[in-house]
XYZ file of C-alpha atoms in Angstrom:
769
model
C 0.000 0.000 0.000
C 1.384 3.468 -0.814
C 2.542 5.713 2.044
C 0.341 8.652 2.915
C 1.521 12.297 3.188
C 1.834 13.763 6.688
C 0.297 16.991 8.019
C 0.148 18.884 11.332
C -2.844 19.768 13.485
C -3.345 23.056 15.399
C -0.932 21.989 18.161
C 1.769 21.066 15.642
C 1.418 17.313 16.123
C 2.010 15.349 12.930
C -0.939 13.212 11.793
C -1.437 10.908 8.875
C -3.616 12.501 6.155
C -6.983 10.822 5.634
C -7.502 8.227 2.877
C -9.727 9.224 -0.005
C -13.155 7.782 -0.548
C -11.811 5.596 -3.366
C -8.996 4.337 -1.113
C -11.554 3.226 1.493
C -13.789 1.511 -1.085
C -10.757 -0.282 -2.583
C -9.682 -1.428 0.900
C -13.172 -2.720 1.752
C -13.416 -4.609 -1.559
C -10.058 -6.257 -0.825
C -11.524 -7.243 2.568
C -14.487 -9.114 1.012
C -16.606 -5.999 1.253
C -16.521 -5.399 5.026
C -14.190 -4.443 7.854
C -14.141 -2.535 11.164
C -13.125 1.093 11.687
C -10.034 0.115 13.672
C -8.692 -1.963 10.738
C -9.220 0.949 8.347
C -7.399 3.323 10.656
C -4.541 0.870 11.117
C -4.232 0.194 7.381
C -3.900 3.888 6.547
C -1.887 4.825 9.640
C -4.595 7.086 11.009
C -3.827 7.899 14.654
C -4.728 10.294 17.419
C -7.037 13.148 16.591
C -7.186 11.998 12.937
C -9.405 9.144 14.047
C -12.209 11.656 14.712
C -11.798 12.995 11.171
C -11.922 9.411 9.815
C -15.146 8.766 11.717
C -16.622 11.971 10.249
C -15.550 10.907 6.746
C -17.155 7.497 7.162
C -20.355 9.160 8.398
C -20.401 11.336 5.269
C -19.894 8.287 3.046
C -22.773 6.525 4.807
C -25.035 9.550 4.264
C -24.106 9.453 0.576
C -25.117 5.787 0.416
C -21.609 4.625 -0.462
C -21.041 2.497 2.640
C -23.045 1.053 5.519
C -22.046 1.391 9.167
C -23.499 -1.774 10.644
C -23.684 -1.535 14.437
C -21.673 1.682 14.444
C -18.190 0.107 14.164
C -18.454 -2.393 11.298
C -18.036 -0.819 7.864
C -19.103 -2.373 4.576
C -19.632 -1.273 1.010
C -23.321 -0.491 0.529
C -24.948 -3.590 -0.906
C -21.707 -5.543 -0.627
C -22.214 -9.091 0.588
C -19.831 -11.510 2.305
C -18.312 -14.338 0.229
C -20.434 -17.005 1.950
C -23.922 -16.442 3.351
C -27.451 -17.893 3.496
C -29.736 -16.718 0.696
C -33.454 -17.173 -0.042
C -34.667 -18.227 -3.487
C -37.471 -15.809 -4.348
C -38.168 -16.357 -8.035
C -37.184 -17.697 -11.450
C -35.932 -15.431 -14.238
C -36.987 -15.655 -17.886
C -33.710 -17.477 -18.556
C -34.462 -20.175 -15.991
C -31.958 -18.838 -13.434
C -32.926 -18.709 -9.760
C -33.358 -15.192 -8.385
C -32.248 -14.814 -4.741
C -31.756 -12.303 -1.968
C -29.837 -12.383 1.325
C -31.717 -14.243 4.045
C -33.385 -11.887 6.498
C -32.531 -8.732 4.514
C -33.504 -5.729 6.673
C -31.720 -2.755 5.059
C -33.840 0.138 3.821
C -32.510 -0.092 0.263
C -33.217 -2.961 -2.128
C -30.970 -6.016 -1.782
C -28.358 -6.657 -4.469
C -29.306 -9.088 -7.216
C -28.131 -12.666 -6.666
C -28.531 -15.340 -9.316
C -27.945 -19.070 -9.381
C -27.608 -20.163 -12.995
C -30.034 -22.818 -14.205
C -27.080 -25.081 -15.074
C -25.578 -24.836 -11.585
C -28.952 -25.232 -9.883
C -29.726 -28.448 -11.800
C -26.435 -29.981 -10.603
C -27.568 -29.709 -6.987
C -29.792 -32.604 -5.864
C -32.578 -32.265 -5.042
C -32.951 -29.217 -7.275
C -33.797 -26.107 -5.193
C -36.922 -24.070 -5.831
C -38.705 -20.877 -4.842
C -39.003 -20.609 -1.064
C -35.864 -22.633 -0.298
C -33.004 -21.242 1.780
C -29.464 -22.313 0.853
C -25.934 -21.564 1.988
C -24.097 -20.175 -1.026
C -20.705 -18.939 -2.097
C -21.063 -15.512 -3.733
C -18.952 -13.929 -6.438
C -19.448 -10.308 -7.642
C -20.243 -10.063 -11.349
C -19.046 -6.464 -11.681
C -22.466 -4.856 -12.130
C -23.498 -4.770 -8.488
C -24.945 -8.270 -8.771
C -23.669 -11.664 -7.634
C -23.377 -15.153 -9.045
C -23.984 -17.861 -6.443
C -22.896 -21.473 -6.060
C -24.975 -23.618 -3.714
C -23.009 -25.226 -0.894
C -25.915 -26.872 0.942
C -29.657 -26.576 1.564
C -30.573 -25.206 4.992
C -34.378 -25.261 4.985
C -37.101 -22.835 4.023
C -36.937 -19.058 3.900
C -39.571 -16.581 5.060
C -43.024 -17.463 3.724
C -43.841 -15.533 0.543
C -47.364 -15.257 -0.803
C -49.521 -13.199 -3.125
C -51.880 -10.698 -1.508
C -53.993 -7.636 -2.207
C -52.571 -4.421 -0.768
C -55.251 -2.488 1.125
C -55.488 0.764 3.053
C -58.211 0.263 5.638
C -59.120 2.862 8.306
C -55.628 4.246 8.542
C -54.062 0.784 8.521
C -52.045 -0.699 5.688
C -52.672 -4.416 5.288
C -52.056 -7.333 2.937
C -55.033 -9.613 2.271
C -53.776 -13.065 1.148
C -55.327 -14.644 -1.929
C -54.556 -18.183 -0.724
C -57.515 -20.057 0.763
C -55.337 -21.645 3.439
C -54.060 -18.279 4.695
C -55.620 -17.031 7.926
C -56.423 -13.357 8.509
C -54.604 -10.299 7.172
C -51.059 -9.009 7.612
C -50.066 -5.525 8.742
C -47.596 -3.634 6.538
C -45.446 -1.182 8.499
C -44.441 2.180 7.106
C -41.436 1.726 4.830
C -42.337 -1.876 3.998
C -44.905 -1.100 1.269
C -42.430 -0.785 -1.683
C -44.631 1.958 -3.161
C -47.713 -0.249 -3.492
C -51.129 1.388 -3.897
C -54.569 0.321 -2.757
C -55.760 -2.707 -4.715
C -52.339 -3.745 -6.008
C -51.557 -7.443 -6.231
C -48.296 -7.773 -4.345
C -45.830 -10.421 -3.304
C -45.307 -10.145 0.434
C -42.940 -11.840 2.842
C -43.753 -12.558 6.471
C -41.735 -10.824 9.179
C -40.736 -12.426 12.441
C -43.335 -11.549 15.062
C -43.211 -11.799 18.817
C -46.095 -12.365 21.197
C -49.703 -12.303 20.077
C -49.839 -9.071 18.108
C -50.865 -8.574 14.506
C -49.178 -10.667 11.825
C -46.704 -8.529 9.899
C -45.270 -8.681 6.397
C -43.299 -6.574 3.932
C -44.046 -6.008 0.239
C -41.391 -7.466 -2.065
C -42.870 -7.023 -5.546
C -45.922 -5.529 -7.261
C -47.511 -8.066 -9.635
C -50.547 -6.175 -10.959
C -53.910 -4.825 -9.745
C -56.958 -6.691 -8.488
C -59.235 -4.732 -10.857
C -57.248 -5.780 -13.924
C -59.367 -7.648 -16.427
C -57.321 -10.825 -16.102
C -56.471 -10.621 -12.382
C -57.861 -14.070 -11.508
C -55.585 -15.809 -13.984
C -52.663 -13.591 -12.991
C -53.108 -14.735 -9.379
C -53.202 -18.423 -10.366
C -50.133 -18.161 -12.594
C -48.139 -16.156 -10.071
C -49.082 -18.432 -7.163
C -47.668 -21.430 -9.005
C -44.636 -19.723 -10.502
C -45.700 -20.353 -14.100
C -43.672 -18.250 -16.587
C -45.811 -15.955 -18.717
C -43.257 -13.951 -20.711
C -40.664 -15.382 -23.083
C -37.045 -14.198 -22.759
C -35.770 -12.002 -25.582
C -33.301 -14.681 -26.681
C -36.143 -17.173 -27.093
C -38.266 -14.728 -29.089
C -35.275 -13.923 -31.269
C -34.547 -17.587 -31.916
C -38.177 -18.256 -32.830
C -38.189 -15.269 -35.189
C -35.255 -16.749 -37.115
C -37.015 -20.102 -37.632
C -37.829 -21.012 -41.231
C -39.908 -23.695 -42.877
C -37.837 -26.567 -44.288
C -37.665 -27.480 -47.952
C -39.049 -30.841 -49.089
C -35.563 -32.374 -49.332
C -35.692 -36.030 -48.256
C -39.091 -35.679 -46.626
C -42.062 -37.638 -47.919
C -44.427 -35.437 -49.908
C -47.945 -35.655 -48.415
C -49.179 -32.367 -49.859
C -51.520 -34.159 -52.254
C -52.910 -36.402 -49.509
C -56.172 -34.889 -48.177
C -55.149 -34.644 -44.526
C -57.387 -32.419 -42.367
C -57.543 -31.204 -38.765
C -60.365 -31.632 -36.240
C -60.128 -29.370 -33.180
C -62.265 -27.197 -30.890
C -63.797 -24.309 -32.803
C -61.613 -21.718 -31.036
C -58.297 -23.613 -31.355
C -55.301 -21.700 -32.693
C -52.614 -24.375 -32.480
C -53.235 -27.467 -34.600
C -50.929 -30.332 -33.569
C -52.454 -33.154 -35.571
C -54.105 -33.995 -38.862
C -55.666 -37.260 -40.059
C -56.373 -39.157 -43.246
C -57.944 -42.561 -43.898
C -58.803 -44.695 -46.902
C -59.647 -48.342 -47.555
C -56.441 -50.366 -47.616
C -55.663 -51.034 -51.310
C -53.785 -54.221 -50.335
C -55.971 -57.192 -51.434
C -54.478 -59.259 -48.603
C -56.227 -56.993 -46.087
C -59.904 -57.058 -47.171
C -62.056 -54.565 -45.268
C -58.925 -53.027 -43.777
C -57.934 -49.378 -43.587
C -54.861 -47.224 -44.171
C -54.688 -44.380 -41.634
C -52.175 -41.524 -41.485
C -51.773 -39.393 -38.378
C -49.547 -36.376 -39.082
C -48.118 -34.424 -36.153
C -46.413 -31.019 -36.222
C -42.632 -31.507 -36.570
C -41.630 -29.414 -33.555
C -38.249 -31.157 -33.211
C -37.189 -29.552 -36.506
C -37.523 -26.095 -34.945
C -36.683 -26.775 -31.286
C -33.213 -28.291 -31.137
C -31.711 -29.882 -28.036
C -29.934 -27.347 -25.818
C -31.210 -24.282 -27.689
C -32.837 -21.331 -25.924
C -36.196 -22.519 -27.244
C -35.586 -25.989 -25.819
C -34.557 -24.711 -22.390
C -37.636 -22.496 -22.183
C -39.949 -25.295 -23.330
C -38.575 -27.567 -20.622
C -38.886 -24.788 -18.026
C -42.603 -24.601 -18.846
C -43.186 -28.305 -19.466
C -46.574 -27.778 -21.078
C -49.048 -25.142 -22.193
C -51.512 -23.904 -19.572
C -55.154 -23.360 -20.519
C -57.069 -20.784 -18.444
C -60.546 -19.303 -18.975
C -59.173 -16.047 -20.400
C -55.923 -17.115 -22.064
C -53.478 -19.797 -23.063
C -49.940 -19.654 -21.696
C -48.101 -21.550 -24.469
C -45.067 -23.772 -24.092
C -43.624 -22.292 -27.294
C -43.683 -18.702 -28.624
C -46.605 -17.864 -30.917
C -44.287 -17.688 -33.927
C -44.052 -21.476 -33.579
C -47.176 -22.566 -31.685
C -49.692 -20.642 -33.799
C -47.720 -20.373 -37.030
C -44.787 -22.493 -38.231
C -45.667 -25.573 -36.170
C -49.430 -25.277 -36.533
C -50.913 -27.422 -39.330
C -52.881 -24.569 -40.846
C -55.305 -25.072 -43.683
C -53.845 -24.595 -47.167
C -50.265 -23.996 -45.986
C -47.196 -26.237 -46.331
C -46.039 -27.506 -42.961
C -43.392 -30.029 -41.834
C -44.731 -33.016 -39.934
C -43.727 -36.311 -38.377
C -46.307 -38.784 -39.647
C -47.173 -42.369 -38.841
C -48.871 -44.582 -41.422
C -50.890 -47.382 -39.779
C -52.542 -50.366 -41.420
C -55.479 -51.847 -39.516
C -57.554 -54.880 -40.415
C -61.327 -55.152 -40.624
C -61.487 -55.928 -36.902
C -59.614 -52.748 -35.997
C -56.322 -54.423 -35.043
C -53.123 -52.635 -36.063
C -51.172 -54.845 -38.474
C -48.194 -52.542 -39.075
C -46.969 -48.975 -38.889
C -44.086 -46.800 -40.071
C -42.906 -43.293 -39.210
C -41.767 -40.680 -41.725
C -40.822 -37.046 -41.843
C -42.995 -35.317 -44.424
C -44.298 -32.076 -45.822
C -48.100 -31.745 -45.752
C -50.815 -29.249 -46.633
C -54.048 -29.455 -44.645
C -57.161 -29.602 -46.813
C -59.566 -28.342 -44.147
C -59.787 -26.984 -40.630
C -62.833 -28.662 -39.089
C -64.355 -28.238 -35.661
C -65.710 -31.308 -33.866
C -69.204 -30.068 -34.662
C -68.313 -29.742 -38.376
C -66.838 -33.234 -38.562
C -69.827 -34.749 -36.790
C -72.293 -32.995 -39.080
C -70.407 -34.077 -42.235
C -70.338 -37.677 -40.986
C -74.118 -37.472 -40.609
C -74.669 -36.223 -44.143
C -74.132 -32.470 -44.155
C -72.867 -31.256 -47.523
C -69.154 -30.571 -47.901
C -66.537 -30.526 -50.653
C -66.397 -34.019 -52.216
C -62.786 -34.539 -51.165
C -63.557 -33.617 -47.536
C -66.795 -35.606 -47.549
C -64.889 -38.708 -48.623
C -62.032 -38.102 -46.178
C -64.385 -37.713 -43.196
C -66.439 -40.729 -44.252
C -63.316 -42.913 -44.556
C -61.999 -41.753 -41.170
C -65.277 -42.594 -39.440
C -65.356 -46.000 -41.171
C -61.854 -46.762 -39.885
C -62.971 -45.582 -36.431
C -65.914 -48.010 -36.396
C -63.518 -50.864 -37.079
C -61.173 -49.607 -34.438
C -64.028 -49.229 -31.945
C -64.747 -52.937 -32.071
C -61.153 -53.632 -31.031
C -61.425 -51.019 -28.287
C -64.533 -52.725 -26.941
C -62.575 -55.957 -26.608
C -59.671 -54.139 -24.939
C -62.154 -52.576 -22.464
C -60.366 -49.457 -21.200
C -61.773 -47.677 -18.170
C -64.998 -45.965 -19.236
C -65.198 -42.877 -17.017
C -67.004 -40.419 -19.292
C -67.137 -37.526 -16.812
C -68.733 -34.260 -17.985
C -66.470 -31.330 -18.907
C -67.466 -27.689 -18.599
C -66.256 -24.553 -20.331
C -66.287 -21.059 -18.821
C -67.382 -18.528 -21.441
C -66.229 -14.923 -20.904
C -67.716 -11.760 -22.380
C -65.713 -8.865 -23.820
C -65.319 -7.330 -20.362
C -63.611 -10.499 -19.166
C -66.570 -11.525 -16.983
C -68.239 -14.942 -16.943
C -71.148 -14.870 -19.367
C -72.021 -18.563 -19.165
C -70.807 -22.002 -18.175
C -71.592 -24.722 -20.675
C -71.188 -28.472 -20.657
C -68.947 -29.636 -23.461
C -71.000 -31.876 -25.707
C -69.352 -35.180 -26.615
C -69.592 -36.365 -30.232
C -68.323 -39.426 -32.030
C -65.935 -36.951 -33.686
C -64.197 -36.540 -30.310
C -63.864 -40.308 -29.964
C -62.514 -40.610 -33.521
C -59.622 -38.267 -32.810
C -58.972 -39.708 -29.348
C -58.830 -43.265 -30.654
C -56.396 -42.561 -33.477
C -54.203 -40.402 -31.243
C -54.046 -43.317 -28.778
C -53.129 -45.710 -31.585
C -50.381 -43.356 -32.823
C -49.019 -43.047 -29.278
C -48.908 -46.836 -28.949
C -47.058 -47.065 -32.284
C -44.488 -44.556 -31.000
C -43.870 -46.538 -27.780
C -43.542 -49.809 -29.726
C -41.075 -48.299 -32.202
C -38.843 -46.856 -29.495
C -38.864 -50.068 -27.472
C -37.848 -52.064 -30.544
C -35.025 -49.605 -31.189
C -34.000 -49.927 -27.511
C -33.909 -46.177 -27.089
C -34.602 -44.340 -23.856
C -38.089 -42.867 -23.826
C -40.564 -41.238 -21.482
C -43.655 -43.391 -20.967
C -47.067 -42.154 -19.952
C -47.650 -44.360 -16.918
C -50.957 -45.002 -15.166
C -50.205 -47.549 -12.482
C -52.520 -50.167 -10.982
C -54.750 -48.877 -8.150
C -53.254 -49.207 -4.693
C -54.494 -52.360 -2.941
C -55.244 -50.502 0.284
C -57.389 -47.994 -1.636
C -59.165 -50.833 -3.403
C -60.054 -52.474 -0.103
C -61.788 -49.291 1.018
C -63.631 -49.093 -2.312
C -64.776 -52.720 -1.969
C -66.186 -52.064 1.494
C -67.985 -48.939 0.291
C -69.434 -50.675 -2.783
C -70.482 -53.688 -0.732
C -72.643 -51.436 1.478
C -74.392 -50.266 -1.706
C -74.833 -53.842 -2.987
C -72.061 -53.740 -5.602
C -69.306 -56.354 -5.799
C -65.726 -55.669 -6.862
C -63.469 -58.641 -7.551
C -60.956 -59.387 -4.807
C -57.200 -59.803 -5.012
C -54.717 -58.166 -7.359
C -56.627 -59.073 -10.516
C -58.735 -55.907 -10.786
C -58.951 -54.709 -14.378
C -60.717 -51.726 -15.977
C -63.450 -54.108 -17.158
C -64.348 -54.841 -13.525
C -64.970 -51.172 -12.878
C -66.862 -50.833 -16.173
C -69.254 -53.619 -15.152
C -70.024 -51.817 -11.886
C -70.561 -48.542 -13.766
C -73.073 -50.237 -16.100
C -75.060 -51.508 -13.128
C -74.875 -48.069 -11.510
C -76.232 -46.455 -14.693
C -79.299 -48.703 -14.549
C -79.820 -47.689 -10.915
C -79.339 -43.995 -11.751
C -76.240 -43.945 -9.540
C -73.525 -43.662 -12.198
C -72.223 -40.223 -11.208
C -71.990 -41.263 -7.557
C -70.170 -44.527 -8.330
C -67.957 -42.771 -10.913
C -66.586 -40.550 -8.150
C -65.654 -43.618 -6.104
C -63.992 -45.327 -9.074
C -62.112 -42.131 -9.923
C -60.793 -41.808 -6.362
C -59.427 -45.343 -6.537
C -57.190 -44.451 -9.495
C -53.576 -43.359 -9.225
C -52.503 -40.179 -10.952
C -50.945 -40.660 -14.377
C -47.304 -39.545 -14.545
C -44.303 -39.488 -16.869
C -41.587 -42.050 -16.189
C -38.726 -43.778 -17.994
C -39.757 -47.055 -16.337
C -42.728 -48.691 -18.043
C -45.533 -49.936 -15.808
C -48.273 -49.826 -18.414
C -51.387 -47.694 -18.597
C -54.158 -49.113 -16.412
C -56.905 -46.732 -17.558
C -56.355 -47.432 -21.265
C -55.580 -51.107 -20.530
C -52.387 -50.933 -22.568
C -49.024 -52.586 -21.817
C -47.025 -49.611 -23.161
C -47.917 -46.031 -23.937
C -46.046 -42.795 -24.735
C -47.196 -39.284 -25.611
C -46.316 -38.352 -29.192
C -49.265 -36.434 -30.646
C -49.066 -32.970 -29.006
C -45.491 -31.618 -29.173
C -46.666 -28.000 -29.478
C -48.086 -28.110 -25.946
C -46.281 -31.001 -24.150
C -42.540 -31.413 -23.714
C -42.909 -35.190 -23.267
C -44.115 -35.456 -26.866
C -41.146 -33.434 -28.094
C -38.751 -35.946 -26.502
C -40.634 -38.759 -28.266
C -40.242 -36.990 -31.634
C -36.496 -36.725 -31.134
C -36.250 -40.365 -30.153
C -38.287 -41.404 -33.223
C -36.029 -39.335 -35.467
C -33.074 -41.294 -34.042
C -34.842 -44.674 -34.269
C -35.920 -44.253 -37.892
C -32.861 -42.202 -38.935
C -35.053 -39.279 -39.976
C -32.444 -36.535 -39.956
C -31.529 -33.591 -37.697
C -33.130 -32.879 -34.347
C -32.747 -36.492 -33.216
C -32.174 -37.669 -29.651
C -28.586 -37.462 -28.392
C -26.855 -39.667 -25.819
C -26.777 -36.748 -23.394
C -30.519 -36.139 -23.719
C -31.270 -39.852 -23.368
C -29.242 -40.036 -20.159
C -31.208 -37.161 -18.610
C -34.738 -38.286 -19.490
C -35.466 -39.648 -16.004
C -34.971 -36.207 -14.472
C -36.974 -34.633 -17.298
C -39.857 -37.050 -16.634
C -39.960 -36.058 -12.965
C -39.820 -32.386 -13.843
C -42.612 -32.397 -16.425
C -44.807 -34.532 -14.151
C -44.486 -31.782 -11.543
C -45.195 -29.099 -14.143
C -48.296 -30.937 -15.308
C -49.668 -30.955 -11.752
C -48.726 -27.272 -11.461
C -50.700 -26.435 -14.620
C -53.752 -28.417 -13.472
C -53.737 -26.621 -10.114
C -53.463 -23.195 -11.777
C -56.279 -23.995 -14.215
C -58.517 -25.145 -11.360
C -57.753 -22.122 -9.172
C -58.370 -19.595 -11.953
C -61.663 -21.280 -12.836
C -62.718 -21.334 -9.173
C -62.169 -17.568 -8.879
C -64.117 -16.814 -12.052
C -67.018 -19.024 -10.926
C -67.012 -17.521 -7.436
C -67.384 -14.064 -8.957
C -70.089 -15.421 -11.312
C -72.167 -16.667 -8.347
C -71.401 -13.782 -5.947
C -74.614 -11.988 -6.926
C -76.737 -15.043 -6.041
C -76.208 -15.271 -2.289
C -79.219 -17.054 -0.776
C -80.065 -18.919 -3.988
C -80.533 -22.701 -3.979
C -78.800 -25.095 -6.370
C -78.782 -28.747 -7.245
C -75.400 -30.190 -6.349
C -73.460 -33.416 -5.902
C -71.126 -34.330 -3.046
C -67.535 -34.577 -4.356
C -65.628 -34.940 -1.111
C -66.284 -35.929 2.496
C -64.005 -34.814 5.350
C -64.229 -34.543 9.117
C -64.690 -30.787 8.661
C -67.574 -30.939 6.185
C -68.602 -31.721 2.611
C -67.261 -30.537 -0.734
C -69.959 -30.148 -3.377
C -70.145 -29.350 -7.087
C -73.189 -27.316 -8.083
C -75.156 -27.551 -11.320
C -75.125 -26.272 -13.956
C -71.957 -24.216 -13.469
C -69.775 -27.006 -12.066
C -68.510 -24.630 -9.348
C -66.961 -26.289 -6.307
C -67.883 -25.219 -2.786
C -67.774 -26.323 0.845
C -70.421 -27.074 3.484
C -68.979 -26.863 7.016
C -70.050 -29.608 9.405
C -72.132 -27.095 11.371
C -74.193 -26.311 8.245
C -75.037 -29.887 7.241
C -78.191 -30.343 9.319
C -79.976 -30.042 12.623
C -78.159 -32.909 14.312
C -74.589 -33.929 15.055
C -72.889 -35.855 12.232
C -70.159 -38.455 12.597
C -67.444 -38.744 9.922
C -66.726 -42.239 8.574
C -63.579 -42.041 6.488
C -63.601 -45.571 5.062
C -67.189 -45.160 3.864
C -66.725 -41.619 2.472
C -69.742 -40.357 4.390
C -71.087 -38.560 7.441
C -73.803 -40.188 9.556
C -76.390 -38.406 11.696
C -76.023 -39.543 15.311
C -79.763 -39.075 15.986
C -81.485 -40.269 12.798
C -78.765 -42.443 11.270
C -79.251 -40.575 7.974
C -76.213 -40.219 5.716
C -74.555 -37.875 3.249
C -72.108 -39.831 1.127
C -69.692 -39.240 -1.730
C -71.486 -38.757 -5.067
C -74.912 -38.185 -3.495
C -77.177 -35.582 -5.200
C -78.273 -32.840 -2.807
C -79.884 -29.399 -2.683
C -77.758 -26.566 -1.242
C -78.035 -22.832 -0.515
C -75.229 -20.369 -1.234
C -74.172 -18.539 1.939
C -70.911 -16.820 0.917
C -68.774 -16.168 -2.161
C -65.203 -14.787 -1.999
C -63.903 -14.286 -5.577
C -60.453 -13.258 -4.359
C -59.775 -16.757 -3.030
C -62.256 -18.616 -5.258
C -64.208 -19.796 -2.210
C -67.898 -20.697 -2.056
C -69.651 -21.677 1.184
C -73.004 -23.462 1.149
C -75.630 -24.681 3.587
C -77.321 -28.062 3.196
C -81.015 -27.907 2.286
C -81.630 -31.614 1.616
C -82.431 -34.122 4.308
C -79.914 -36.951 4.703
C -80.489 -40.193 2.824
C -81.668 -43.247 4.746
C -79.045 -45.405 6.453
C -77.344 -48.457 4.979
C -79.366 -50.197 2.243
C -77.390 -53.311 3.094
C -76.348 -54.290 6.622
C -72.687 -54.434 7.408
C -71.066 -57.829 7.283
C -71.237 -59.658 10.572
C -68.072 -59.960 12.506
C -66.553 -63.405 12.784
C -67.314 -65.137 16.114
C -64.565 -64.878 18.646
C -62.105 -67.758 18.719
C -62.753 -70.363 21.392
C -60.729 -70.034 24.565
C -57.653 -72.221 24.778
C -57.528 -72.072 28.549
C -57.434 -75.424 30.306
C -60.505 -76.516 32.226
C -60.963 -78.878 35.152
C -63.170 -81.946 35.032
C -66.079 -79.891 36.345
C -65.828 -77.544 33.374
C -64.491 -74.676 35.371
C -61.064 -73.155 34.845
C -58.487 -73.919 37.496
C -58.075 -71.304 40.224
C -55.424 -68.647 39.603
C -52.281 -68.807 41.611
C -51.833 -65.787 43.823
C -48.703 -63.786 43.165
C -46.850 -62.230 46.008
C -46.682 -58.481 45.865
C -43.397 -56.787 45.258
C -40.925 -56.058 42.488
C -39.332 -59.465 42.757
C -42.381 -61.020 41.078
C -42.633 -58.434 38.272
C -41.827 -59.691 34.768
C -40.531 -57.482 31.955
C -42.930 -56.906 29.026
C -42.039 -58.233 25.619
C -42.241 -55.846 22.661
């Protein structure tokens, strides 16, 4: 360090001249950003009365915001962090990096930016997520920010949640939008981050002592509760679903170009056509069918299913690929679609639009007159869709509505192939749970105008059946090629769950086969009987609850619901990452050119399967929550009205019901069920009146009255209007008689007298466990 010039004070004593501001900053940076005043004075040779001048200089630098004086003596560069410290993960950037801040940050100014790169985060197992607290090694990046390397996980950080910022009677509060949150949180002055009344804000709980008000601080403003799309914004934000694409991803998508025909098969003269919902913008799949011209397959059919060739545009390791994996799937909400891919691809280059050349990965399948698949082959091709049909259009054409001759013939041939295929499906007997679906219709103001039941046509079944067949062909091809793939797995029902279902069904005079041999056909038989008894919806709920959740996995365990030994998703690569991995694997298996699976991708598919399974559950939860909020607002003006409903869940706290015709879900607390005390019976999915013995059970139709609607949380509270149903229609099975006593008896038939034990510890025997 350079020597400092000397000067004299008023008494003539020599003192060391003070270091400059830059000298102090340089010294603190060399000291990992912090030091104590004594060390600074010693380093620059500041002694005697000069120490007072140094203290004054440091005070000035603090006032200027250059340094912080922590505790009066410790000095650090403002915003400068130590090389190792605990940090909280608070968000995910558009690039997939983890956004963090120092744990327990209490300074008045904003914390410095800390990022853990996506690559480094994925190396740490288990991968950290929002809300986790980790010990990290920090390295300045030169722009006031830090790059972090995780050393170890150390638990959870302060609870963060989305809330509405309110100013109420001189108080500033945060009103949580989560149903499970209790009460409101007080926001102290200086903790509001500039939020205004009605803002949707991310808040973080503060440590509280005693029994005072819960406190929190605002961390980020997300939007406003009066925004047209606030309900979906809440759902997306609550689940951390990305809504904006990074600039690099948009730029990469903008550069994408359609491929030339090259070595692709030319299907542009084949009358392929799409069948989708009327409002669909992304068209993944197109179909074509004709009678098989092969004389050795009389009555057979040739079917082509063409799927958008997303793997041509989204290459492994590209920015587009990383973002697609970060999303995992598209998310469908009442007011919007959050796509997995940018619109340049999802609604344009990858979408099989009518009259436009598009690349596709197609599978040609030959089926016999009985609907069995005889053979299949995959090809990369160029196609041109002849027509964009809605399900209603396709159904009407199949029933005779006029259409262009080419389309009329194509639809007729596809339905003929479906009828053959349906006979094979009937023999296969997949699980037949045809539960109603509802659609929330919004007006131009973004409010719920109506809720309609989606009508099911044969046209829906046509597309479903050929998509299933194409998915099976993909799984078979990849297994034969011995390539790693992600299966769609729906495991056998858990035996413990099945035992509870058997007991429940037995009380209602239904019989489910015992042992581990339960097949979908067994459930279907019970559902047929239930339909005749007008109990199908009730029994369907029980059957549905017995099923495991379908997941993605690299280990094949079959698909119970479809009754298939192997199954993989292939037909929707625009909206599901699992399908994109299948396309790449198929390109490798059939040697179809660039964009094929690599060894590195194959090795990581197990982790990908886990990740996209989680993202699928995340999307389902967000879709449900957004819909609940819209429906709660829709019904808020009908407090006191009565509705027909059906019990969808039974708990010790009350009943969950779904009301007709909207399909809105609500809750009836135990106190609002009836005029007597009810006992919860978990195994039987019911509550039983302790006075009358009447029951409310899962799936039972009831009449309810709306008592409260809270759109902010999507909550609906009802009161039961219906009387309980009569008790058991079938008595419970009698208990087996107790086993005969094995105690010895005397000749007179009486047991021998017991021997008296002397009191005291000497006679005590240790228990056996």
